């Protein structure tokens, strides 16, 4: 009876591991800095699997489609400030993964991405001299994906948190 329970438990863990890809990709938030009226962020995607993997590289339009989210959470009152540079919300159409919008990462391969954010595109506006916890999210689990690649990442993933102080720069 004990052996049967152990086998069922191991089978359950194996199925859970197959269904979730989150541990196959690491999403490391490297830094966040102010530059005049902009905030520069840099993050890294790293393939943790033992096979080559296509990874979709998020872009500006993905913020408008709610696939890529940048959150600044006030340490003072926990208000969530979302970066949203769009005056419209894009329809979520299937994403076609190809060599133009993906990077092929070998095992332990990394891709570093830098983005500049305009402070005026935060809602609500960031307060001067306030501290914020910053995190990034990529949500692909619910997106229809058409791919030319056999092995690709299609899950939701959240980065680590960094602390940012919004200073007034003149």
Steps between C-alpha positions, in 0.01 A plus 500: 500500500787736586665439164175575314459831686861595424456417131176702483671793675796491260266478202307803628825701539611396150168616349524835682853550370392432141200737518694800631788653308572770757813323626633471142563874469640743753389863482755718676437870548852651493452871564273802497638859478374855443630700207329844490133431416568136422552182692736244352446134580708199409403137537631161397331184374698178558422150372514261798403192300730245342378573143511798267189713553338779302410790729267779393663840557238742636471840332314828539180370339487216749440754775190616309387138465558429872752227421786696657433696821725737693380571855632753751349434844524784752668402824307778673140399424526192268349689205577318176628724221480337157708609203257540210624711205195420288181696444333181380490133595601261227292195420674184602557315176706183472872563523704349221841407636773537242864603469408872507323506838679217683845412611623140502670438832726198542505334844609769751496755214400857590341801330529846661233757407502874577193724484452874562173603665360853500394602851192676362360162386443366850152484641470636762811719478802405706558725801836673542729363775280196550633144508348236272531124467526428129417175326441382147256239371475312172169320447493253211306211653157619378626625162445302181845435360592385151864405477757393246701361795461158653604607851384842624403668826125559542432555869458792741806622686572775753839660560673562827428834673732801506473819707481832318501854643330751276719807518444834337764554232546847352 
